[in-house]
Amino acid sequence: MSTPTSAELRRWRRHLADERAEAAVYRDLASRRTGEEREILLALAEAEGRHEAHWLALLGEHAGPHRAGALRTRVLGWLARRFGSVFVLALAQRAEARSTYDVDTDATPQMAADERIHAEVVRGLATRGRQQMSGTFRAAVFGANDGLVSNLALVLGVGASGVSPSIVLLTGLGGLLAGAASMGAGEYVSVSSQRELLDASRPASDAGHALPLLDTDANELALVYRARGMTQDAAAERAATVLASLAEYERLEAINGQLLRTSTALPDPSGAHLAPQRDEHEAIGTAWGAATASFLFFASGAVIPVIPYLLGATGGVAVAWSAGLVGAALLTTGAVVGLLSGSSPAARALRQLAIGWGAAGLTYLLGLSFGSAGL
């Protein structure tokens, strides 16, 4: 084997340090988990250990002392040790997706494939957390963003018309209260209605008791599955499986003279069999939780454009401060959404800023036109 160049040694050492740091991140995350999630995270750490061994073998006597991994990996490890939340998993998902092993001739094809699959494993773990928080988090993000944009637009539009600062302040506070109440009420009605629709779509709890009495030749049960979206063949197969299981359940019940509900191999004759086997993940949150989050976060966002006027600022100074404070808040909310979605925080932050400032800019120009016209 030829002597490695200085550039190769630096690259291999960097890969080695990153693999060690990533394995530490997964172990730290696993220390805050239990059950299946803990086992998955430890398996990921073990896989990173295999990659570490590959780079150690290439480096040999040139491995040198332990080095710190990339800054983003070290930050990820710090977050994992202190929080272990869905945010860290989303960051880990991005880190895995950035792997350069596809184009690194010294990394094996198996290592490159590992990194791609690791990204999907972490995506799956992060998805669990996203689903658990999706209802309330959605309401919080929308509430904060609406509060920031709508009240900034309201304050700038009214202020640009030339009215006194006290009127601008009163308008901003009125917009805060009215908007927060409207958002909270709207979220409550929205989530309550969605839950009611989902409840209406679920099988009746007592419908399953009719299953043992069905004519197995006509097999009406297959019609239920077809009505819920399954193909004719798939519906017939599922119905036949359910009815055969129920027949076996009744046979054993007759032999033992008691209900064998403890057996995992036998079905409980309830309406659950009337729903097709599919993963719906109806993570919509609670109505009160969404309403409260929307109200509070709208209010917290809507107060930011008013702060300069509360502190006595007027004219262009107040406008600049309002726009600047809201801009910083929009960048923050956009970055948070980007992190949670596993996409670029910078791109989401800039998109949020452009939308918010664009909407506020339109109302500001409208206020200027009204003021210049003396209306």
mmCIF file of C-alpha atoms in Angstrom, residues 10-336:
data_model
loop_
_atom_site.group_PDB
_atom_site.id
_atom_site.type_symbol
_atom_site.label_atom_id
_atom_site.label_comp_id
_atom_site.label_asym_id
_atom_site.label_seq_id
_atom_site.Cartn_x
_atom_site.Cartn_y
_atom_site.Cartn_z
ATOM 1 C CA ARG A 10 -6.254 15.058 7.072
ATOM 2 C CA ARG A 11 -9.432 13.852 5.361
ATOM 3 C CA TRP A 12 -9.323 10.445 7.032
ATOM 4 C CA ARG A 13 -8.742 12.015 10.457
ATOM 5 C CA ARG A 14 -11.659 14.358 9.877
ATOM 6 C CA HIS A 15 -13.915 11.436 8.950
ATOM 7 C CA LEU A 16 -12.691 9.511 11.998
ATOM 8 C CA ALA A 17 -13.437 12.418 14.325
ATOM 9 C CA ASP A 18 -16.891 12.914 12.800
ATOM 10 C CA GLU A 19 -17.780 9.233 13.134
ATOM 11 C CA ARG A 20 -16.737 9.230 16.786
ATOM 12 C CA ALA A 21 -18.736 12.391 17.447
ATOM 13 C CA GLU A 22 -21.843 11.053 15.683
ATOM 14 C CA ALA A 23 -21.660 7.787 17.611
ATOM 15 C CA ALA A 24 -21.463 9.822 20.840
ATOM 16 C CA VAL A 25 -24.553 11.806 19.779
ATOM 17 C CA TYR A 26 -26.570 8.625 19.269
ATOM 18 C CA ARG A 27 -25.409 7.220 22.611
ATOM 19 C CA ASP A 28 -26.378 10.475 24.338
ATOM 20 C CA LEU A 29 -29.779 10.398 22.687
ATOM 21 C CA ALA A 30 -30.216 6.746 23.656
ATOM 22 C CA SER A 31 -29.487 7.589 27.286
ATOM 23 C CA ARG A 32 -32.664 9.708 27.299
ATOM 24 C CA ARG A 33 -34.837 7.081 25.609
ATOM 25 C CA THR A 34 -36.294 3.736 26.584
ATOM 26 C CA GLY A 35 -37.491 0.626 24.811
ATOM 27 C CA GLU A 36 -37.347 0.359 21.042
ATOM 28 C CA GLU A 37 -36.117 3.922 20.415
ATOM 29 C CA ARG A 38 -33.157 3.338 22.728
ATOM 30 C CA GLU A 39 -32.254 0.109 20.913
ATOM 31 C CA ILE A 40 -32.456 1.821 17.509
ATOM 32 C CA LEU A 41 -30.221 4.688 18.603
ATOM 33 C CA LEU A 42 -27.650 2.311 20.100
ATOM 34 C CA ALA A 43 -27.660 0.320 16.847
ATOM 35 C CA LEU A 44 -26.923 3.545 14.952
ATOM 36 C CA ALA A 45 -24.035 4.261 17.328
ATOM 37 C CA GLU A 46 -22.703 0.753 16.693
ATOM 38 C CA ALA A 47 -22.858 1.334 12.924
ATOM 39 C CA GLU A 48 -20.922 4.573 13.297
ATOM 40 C CA GLY A 49 -18.391 2.535 15.290
ATOM 41 C CA ARG A 50 -17.882 0.263 12.267
ATOM 42 C CA HIS A 51 -17.210 3.321 10.125
ATOM 43 C CA GLU A 52 -14.764 4.559 12.758
ATOM 44 C CA ALA A 53 -12.910 1.232 12.534
ATOM 45 C CA HIS A 54 -12.609 1.650 8.748
ATOM 46 C CA TRP A 55 -10.842 4.995 9.062
ATOM 47 C CA LEU A 56 -8.655 3.719 11.899
ATOM 48 C CA ALA A 57 -7.536 0.843 9.685
ATOM 49 C CA LEU A 58 -6.635 3.243 6.868
ATOM 50 C CA LEU A 59 -4.781 5.611 9.185
ATOM 51 C CA GLY A 60 -2.884 2.908 11.059
ATOM 52 C CA GLU A 61 0.010 4.484 12.925
ATOM 53 C CA HIS A 62 -1.020 7.900 11.568
ATOM 54 C CA ALA A 63 -4.276 8.027 13.525
ATOM 55 C CA GLY A 64 -2.841 10.403 16.100
ATOM 56 C CA PRO A 65 -4.683 11.696 19.183
ATOM 57 C CA HIS A 66 -8.449 12.057 19.373
ATOM 58 C CA ARG A 67 -9.714 15.114 17.520
ATOM 59 C CA ALA A 68 -12.966 17.013 17.928
ATOM 60 C CA GLY A 69 -15.549 16.430 15.222
ATOM 61 C CA ALA A 70 -17.061 19.119 13.012
ATOM 62 C CA LEU A 71 -18.576 22.078 14.854
ATOM 63 C CA ARG A 72 -22.136 21.153 13.841
ATOM 64 C CA THR A 73 -21.639 17.615 15.198
ATOM 65 C CA ARG A 74 -20.255 18.948 18.483
ATOM 66 C CA VAL A 75 -23.193 21.331 18.802
ATOM 67 C CA LEU A 76 -25.507 18.426 18.061
ATOM 68 C CA GLY A 77 -23.852 16.400 20.814
ATOM 69 C CA TRP A 78 -24.227 19.269 23.292
ATOM 70 C CA LEU A 79 -27.940 19.532 22.470
ATOM 71 C CA ALA A 80 -28.394 15.768 22.701
ATOM 72 C CA ARG A 81 -26.861 15.649 26.189
ATOM 73 C CA ARG A 82 -29.086 18.454 27.453
ATOM 74 C CA PHE A 83 -32.346 18.077 25.561
ATOM 75 C CA GLY A 84 -32.608 14.865 23.541
ATOM 76 C CA SER A 85 -35.670 16.263 21.774
ATOM 77 C CA VAL A 86 -37.159 16.078 18.314
ATOM 78 C CA PHE A 87 -35.081 19.143 17.413
ATOM 79 C CA VAL A 88 -31.888 17.144 17.926
ATOM 80 C CA LEU A 89 -33.223 14.243 15.853
ATOM 81 C CA ALA A 90 -34.128 16.656 13.062
ATOM 82 C CA LEU A 91 -30.593 18.068 13.147
ATOM 83 C CA ALA A 92 -29.165 14.540 13.137
ATOM 84 C CA GLN A 93 -31.299 13.763 10.091
ATOM 85 C CA ARG A 94 -29.735 16.703 8.237
ATOM 86 C CA ALA A 95 -26.255 15.688 9.365
ATOM 87 C CA GLU A 96 -26.682 12.163 7.986
ATOM 88 C CA ALA A 97 -28.034 13.531 4.710
ATOM 89 C CA ARG A 98 -24.898 15.656 4.273
ATOM 90 C CA SER A 99 -22.576 12.647 4.155
ATOM 91 C CA THR A 100 -19.864 12.865 1.469
ATOM 92 C CA TYR A 101 -19.178 9.132 1.360
ATOM 93 C CA ASP A 102 -20.897 8.864 -2.040
ATOM 94 C CA VAL A 103 -18.048 10.831 -3.622
ATOM 95 C CA ASP A 104 -15.225 9.783 -1.298
ATOM 96 C CA THR A 105 -13.191 7.072 -3.026
ATOM 97 C CA ASP A 106 -11.791 5.868 0.296
ATOM 98 C CA ALA A 107 -15.241 5.163 1.764
ATOM 99 C CA THR A 108 -16.801 1.831 0.861
ATOM 100 C CA PRO A 109 -20.139 1.625 -0.998
ATOM 101 C CA GLN A 110 -21.564 -0.050 2.094
ATOM 102 C CA MET A 111 -20.607 2.964 4.225
ATOM 103 C CA ALA A 112 -22.265 5.345 1.777
ATOM 104 C CA ALA A 113 -25.397 3.191 1.793
ATOM 105 C CA ASP A 114 -25.315 3.095 5.601
ATOM 106 C CA GLU A 115 -25.356 6.877 5.825
ATOM 107 C CA ARG A 116 -28.339 7.143 3.478
ATOM 108 C CA ILE A 117 -30.245 4.560 5.495
ATOM 109 C CA HIS A 118 -29.229 6.222 8.763
ATOM 110 C CA ALA A 119 -30.874 9.411 7.546
ATOM 111 C CA GLU A 120 -34.107 7.496 6.984
ATOM 112 C CA VAL A 121 -33.910 5.808 10.394
ATOM 113 C CA VAL A 122 -33.438 9.159 12.122
ATOM 114 C CA ARG A 123 -36.205 10.624 9.968
ATOM 115 C CA GLY A 124 -38.517 7.900 11.274
ATOM 116 C CA LEU A 125 -37.584 8.609 14.889
ATOM 117 C CA ALA A 126 -38.010 12.348 14.380
ATOM 118 C CA THR A 127 -41.373 11.751 12.710
ATOM 119 C CA ARG A 128 -42.686 10.169 15.899
ATOM 120 C CA GLY A 129 -41.883 13.326 17.815
ATOM 121 C CA ARG A 130 -43.275 15.564 15.082
ATOM 122 C CA GLN A 131 -46.549 13.672 15.125
ATOM 123 C CA GLN A 132 -46.851 13.918 18.890
ATOM 124 C CA MET A 133 -46.388 17.675 18.863
ATOM 125 C CA SER A 134 -47.859 18.495 15.456
ATOM 126 C CA GLY A 135 -51.278 19.762 16.573
ATOM 127 C CA THR A 136 -50.177 22.190 19.267
ATOM 128 C CA PHE A 137 -46.937 23.081 17.487
ATOM 129 C CA ARG A 138 -48.796 23.931 14.294
ATOM 130 C CA ALA A 139 -51.124 26.214 16.223
ATOM 131 C CA ALA A 140 -48.184 27.836 18.036
ATOM 132 C CA VAL A 141 -46.171 28.500 14.864
ATOM 133 C CA PHE A 142 -49.160 29.790 12.907
ATOM 134 C CA GLY A 143 -50.274 31.886 15.849
ATOM 135 C CA ALA A 144 -46.870 33.509 16.371
ATOM 136 C CA ASN A 145 -46.360 34.130 12.659
ATOM 137 C CA ASP A 146 -49.843 35.594 12.212
ATOM 138 C CA GLY A 147 -49.367 37.813 15.240
ATOM 139 C CA LEU A 148 -46.040 39.111 13.971
ATOM 140 C CA VAL A 149 -47.131 39.766 10.405
ATOM 141 C CA SER A 150 -50.704 40.973 10.912
ATOM 142 C CA ASN A 151 -49.929 43.363 13.755
ATOM 143 C CA LEU A 152 -46.793 44.705 12.096
ATOM 144 C CA ALA A 153 -48.840 45.352 8.955
ATOM 145 C CA LEU A 154 -51.582 46.982 11.046
ATOM 146 C CA VAL A 155 -49.202 49.182 13.035
ATOM 147 C CA LEU A 156 -47.140 50.274 10.023
ATOM 148 C CA GLY A 157 -50.196 50.900 7.877
ATOM 149 C CA VAL A 158 -51.910 53.052 10.485
ATOM 150 C CA GLY A 159 -48.676 54.770 11.476
ATOM 151 C CA ALA A 160 -47.820 55.652 7.883
ATOM 152 C CA SER A 161 -51.114 57.528 7.518
ATOM 153 C CA GLY A 162 -49.825 60.227 9.859
ATOM 154 C CA VAL A 163 -52.004 59.669 12.916
ATOM 155 C CA SER A 164 -50.647 60.285 16.414
ATOM 156 C CA PRO A 165 -48.461 57.639 18.110
ATOM 157 C CA SER A 166 -51.137 57.098 20.785
ATOM 158 C CA ILE A 167 -53.609 56.028 18.112
ATOM 159 C CA VAL A 168 -51.031 53.709 16.574
ATOM 160 C CA LEU A 169 -50.406 52.173 20.002
ATOM 161 C CA LEU A 170 -54.119 51.751 20.692
ATOM 162 C CA THR A 171 -54.578 50.187 17.259
ATOM 163 C CA GLY A 172 -51.729 47.752 17.863
ATOM 164 C CA LEU A 173 -53.030 46.676 21.265
ATOM 165 C CA GLY A 174 -56.538 46.299 19.869
ATOM 166 C CA GLY A 175 -55.211 44.187 17.016
ATOM 167 C CA LEU A 176 -53.309 42.038 19.525
ATOM 168 C CA LEU A 177 -56.359 41.252 21.647
ATOM 169 C CA ALA A 178 -58.788 40.854 18.768
ATOM 170 C CA GLY A 179 -56.419 38.697 16.748
ATOM 171 C CA ALA A 180 -55.420 36.467 19.666
ATOM 172 C CA ALA A 181 -59.067 35.867 20.598
ATOM 173 C CA SER A 182 -59.968 35.147 16.992
ATOM 174 C CA MET A 183 -57.041 32.766 16.501
ATOM 175 C CA GLY A 184 -57.763 30.895 19.724
ATOM 176 C CA ALA A 185 -61.436 30.509 18.930
ATOM 177 C CA GLY A 186 -60.684 29.486 15.358
ATOM 178 C CA GLU A 187 -58.209 26.794 16.441
ATOM 179 C CA TYR A 188 -60.658 25.413 18.988
ATOM 180 C CA VAL A 189 -63.421 25.131 16.408
ATOM 181 C CA SER A 190 -61.041 23.748 13.761
ATOM 182 C CA VAL A 191 -59.543 21.003 15.933
ATOM 183 C CA SER A 192 -62.893 20.114 17.539
ATOM 184 C CA SER A 193 -64.505 19.794 14.118
ATOM 185 C CA GLN A 194 -61.650 17.688 12.798
ATOM 186 C CA ARG A 195 -61.879 15.323 15.764
ATOM 187 C CA GLU A 196 -65.647 15.039 15.358
ATOM 188 C CA LEU A 197 -65.231 14.174 11.682
ATOM 189 C CA LEU A 198 -62.628 11.526 12.530
ATOM 190 C CA ASP A 199 -64.851 10.070 15.240
ATOM 191 C CA ALA A 200 -67.741 9.882 12.766
ATOM 192 C CA SER A 201 -65.503 7.919 10.374
ATOM 193 C CA ARG A 202 -64.469 5.256 12.892
ATOM 194 C CA PRO A 203 -66.391 1.966 13.051
ATOM 195 C CA ALA A 204 -69.168 1.730 15.641
ATOM 196 C CA SER A 205 -68.029 -0.090 18.783
ATOM 197 C CA ASP A 206 -70.913 -2.594 18.665
ATOM 198 C CA ALA A 207 -70.744 -3.357 14.932
ATOM 199 C CA GLY A 208 -68.202 -6.116 15.471
ATOM 200 C CA HIS A 209 -70.711 -8.248 17.341
ATOM 201 C CA ALA A 210 -72.516 -8.843 14.039
ATOM 202 C CA LEU A 211 -69.460 -10.417 12.438
ATOM 203 C CA PRO A 212 -69.956 -14.017 13.654
ATOM 204 C CA LEU A 213 -73.497 -14.007 12.214
ATOM 205 C CA LEU A 214 -72.484 -12.991 8.696
ATOM 206 C CA ASP A 215 -73.031 -15.314 5.748
ATOM 207 C CA THR A 216 -69.492 -16.354 4.841
ATOM 208 C CA ASP A 217 -70.547 -17.026 1.249
ATOM 209 C CA ALA A 218 -72.016 -13.552 0.698
ATOM 210 C CA ASN A 219 -69.298 -11.956 2.846
ATOM 211 C CA GLU A 220 -70.828 -8.533 3.492
ATOM 212 C CA LEU A 221 -67.719 -7.630 5.491
ATOM 213 C CA ALA A 222 -65.730 -7.219 2.275
ATOM 214 C CA LEU A 223 -68.089 -4.388 1.284
ATOM 215 C CA VAL A 224 -67.075 -2.480 4.414
ATOM 216 C CA TYR A 225 -63.404 -2.674 3.489
ATOM 217 C CA ARG A 226 -64.117 -1.710 -0.120
ATOM 218 C CA ALA A 227 -66.136 1.280 1.084
ATOM 219 C CA ARG A 228 -63.095 2.340 3.116
ATOM 220 C CA GLY A 229 -60.819 2.329 0.089
ATOM 221 C CA MET A 230 -59.460 -1.201 -0.281
ATOM 222 C CA THR A 231 -59.463 -2.965 -3.647
ATOM 223 C CA GLN A 232 -61.962 -5.759 -4.239
ATOM 224 C CA ASP A 233 -59.360 -8.526 -3.987
ATOM 225 C CA ALA A 234 -57.663 -7.037 -0.913
ATOM 226 C CA ALA A 235 -61.039 -6.498 0.769
ATOM 227 C CA ALA A 236 -62.094 -10.089 0.113
ATOM 228 C CA GLU A 237 -58.817 -11.435 1.461
ATOM 229 C CA ARG A 238 -58.964 -9.333 4.630
ATOM 230 C CA ALA A 239 -62.617 -10.224 5.241
ATOM 231 C CA ALA A 240 -61.872 -13.928 4.817
ATOM 232 C CA THR A 241 -58.988 -13.676 7.289
ATOM 233 C CA VAL A 242 -61.099 -11.889 9.895
ATOM 234 C CA LEU A 243 -64.037 -14.285 9.591
ATOM 235 C CA ALA A 244 -61.741 -17.332 9.755
ATOM 236 C CA SER A 245 -60.139 -15.927 12.914
ATOM 237 C CA LEU A 246 -63.548 -15.330 14.447
ATOM 238 C CA ALA A 247 -64.609 -18.883 13.610
ATOM 239 C CA GLU A 248 -61.511 -20.213 15.371
ATOM 240 C CA TYR A 249 -62.230 -17.905 18.310
ATOM 241 C CA GLU A 250 -65.751 -19.318 18.671
ATOM 242 C CA ARG A 251 -64.515 -22.905 18.366
ATOM 243 C CA LEU A 252 -61.998 -22.472 21.187
ATOM 244 C CA GLU A 253 -64.531 -20.564 23.250
ATOM 245 C CA ALA A 254 -66.941 -23.499 22.965
ATOM 246 C CA ILE A 255 -64.208 -25.929 24.010
ATOM 247 C CA ASN A 256 -63.077 -23.938 27.031
ATOM 248 C CA GLY A 257 -66.397 -22.457 27.966
ATOM 249 C CA GLN A 258 -64.921 -18.990 28.428
ATOM 250 C CA LEU A 259 -63.763 -16.013 26.425
ATOM 251 C CA LEU A 260 -60.109 -16.292 25.491
ATOM 252 C CA ARG A 261 -59.465 -12.592 25.244
ATOM 253 C CA THR A 262 -55.946 -12.983 26.551
ATOM 254 C CA SER A 263 -54.809 -14.784 23.431
ATOM 255 C CA THR A 264 -52.909 -12.480 21.072
ATOM 256 C CA ALA A 265 -53.475 -14.909 18.196
ATOM 257 C CA LEU A 266 -57.248 -14.473 18.338
ATOM 258 C CA PRO A 267 -59.246 -11.340 17.558
ATOM 259 C CA ASP A 268 -61.492 -9.444 19.927
ATOM 260 C CA PRO A 269 -64.900 -9.379 18.164
ATOM 261 C CA SER A 270 -65.303 -5.611 18.102
ATOM 262 C CA GLY A 271 -65.688 -2.854 15.553
ATOM 263 C CA ALA A 272 -61.925 -2.592 15.211
ATOM 264 C CA HIS A 273 -62.073 -5.294 12.533
ATOM 265 C CA LEU A 274 -64.214 -3.085 10.370
ATOM 266 C CA ALA A 275 -61.364 -0.643 9.758
ATOM 267 C CA PRO A 276 -58.731 -1.485 7.142
ATOM 268 C CA GLN A 277 -55.190 -2.097 8.346
ATOM 269 C CA ARG A 278 -53.435 1.183 7.722
ATOM 270 C CA ASP A 279 -51.398 3.698 9.699
ATOM 271 C CA GLU A 280 -53.324 6.971 9.899
ATOM 272 C CA HIS A 281 -51.324 8.907 12.536
ATOM 273 C CA GLU A 282 -54.109 11.308 13.405
ATOM 274 C CA ALA A 283 -51.868 13.639 15.425
ATOM 275 C CA ILE A 284 -54.073 16.699 15.514
ATOM 276 C CA GLY A 285 -53.732 17.630 19.171
ATOM 277 C CA THR A 286 -56.456 18.672 21.573
ATOM 278 C CA ALA A 287 -58.867 21.521 20.924
ATOM 279 C CA TRP A 288 -58.024 23.363 24.144
ATOM 280 C CA GLY A 289 -54.300 22.808 23.688
ATOM 281 C CA ALA A 290 -54.352 24.181 20.139
ATOM 282 C CA ALA A 291 -56.584 27.111 21.144
ATOM 283 C CA THR A 292 -54.384 28.052 24.102
ATOM 284 C CA ALA A 293 -51.174 27.770 22.092
ATOM 285 C CA SER A 294 -52.634 29.823 19.264
ATOM 286 C CA PHE A 295 -53.918 32.547 21.624
ATOM 287 C CA LEU A 296 -50.695 32.859 23.604
ATOM 288 C CA PHE A 297 -48.324 32.705 20.658
ATOM 289 C CA PHE A 298 -50.392 35.131 18.583
ATOM 290 C CA ALA A 299 -50.335 37.554 21.494
ATOM 291 C CA SER A 300 -46.586 37.086 22.010
ATOM 292 C CA GLY A 301 -45.981 37.726 18.328
ATOM 293 C CA ALA A 302 -48.390 40.632 18.050
ATOM 294 C CA VAL A 303 -46.851 42.506 20.997
ATOM 295 C CA ILE A 304 -43.444 42.751 19.304
ATOM 296 C CA PRO A 305 -44.411 45.409 16.694
ATOM 297 C CA VAL A 306 -45.994 47.471 19.507
ATOM 298 C CA ILE A 307 -42.930 47.484 21.783
ATOM 299 C CA PRO A 308 -41.294 50.610 20.235
ATOM 300 C CA TYR A 309 -44.522 52.580 20.697
ATOM 301 C CA LEU A 310 -44.857 51.319 24.275
ATOM 302 C CA LEU A 311 -41.350 52.680 24.897
ATOM 303 C CA GLY A 312 -42.261 56.085 23.460
ATOM 304 C CA ALA A 313 -40.695 55.871 20.006
ATOM 305 C CA THR A 314 -42.397 57.772 17.180
ATOM 306 C CA GLY A 315 -42.200 58.268 13.417
ATOM 307 C CA GLY A 316 -39.538 56.590 11.361
ATOM 308 C CA VAL A 317 -37.627 55.404 14.427
ATOM 309 C CA ALA A 318 -40.661 53.435 15.650
ATOM 310 C CA VAL A 319 -41.245 51.998 12.169
ATOM 311 C CA ALA A 320 -37.620 50.888 11.842
ATOM 312 C CA TRP A 321 -37.583 49.317 15.297
ATOM 313 C CA SER A 322 -40.879 47.527 14.720
ATOM 314 C CA ALA A 323 -39.731 46.135 11.377
ATOM 315 C CA GLY A 324 -36.352 45.109 12.805
ATOM 316 C CA LEU A 325 -37.756 43.348 15.874
ATOM 317 C CA VAL A 326 -40.385 41.520 13.839
ATOM 318 C CA GLY A 327 -37.775 40.588 11.255
ATOM 319 C CA ALA A 328 -35.613 38.951 13.930
ATOM 320 C CA ALA A 329 -38.646 37.071 15.284
ATOM 321 C CA LEU A 330 -39.650 35.905 11.793
ATOM 322 C CA LEU A 331 -36.132 34.617 11.174
ATOM 323 C CA THR A 332 -36.326 32.681 14.440
ATOM 324 C CA THR A 333 -39.714 31.063 13.759
ATOM 325 C CA GLY A 334 -38.687 30.209 10.212
ATOM 326 C CA ALA A 335 -35.455 28.609 11.400
ATOM 327 C CA VAL A 336 -37.313 26.543 14.013
#
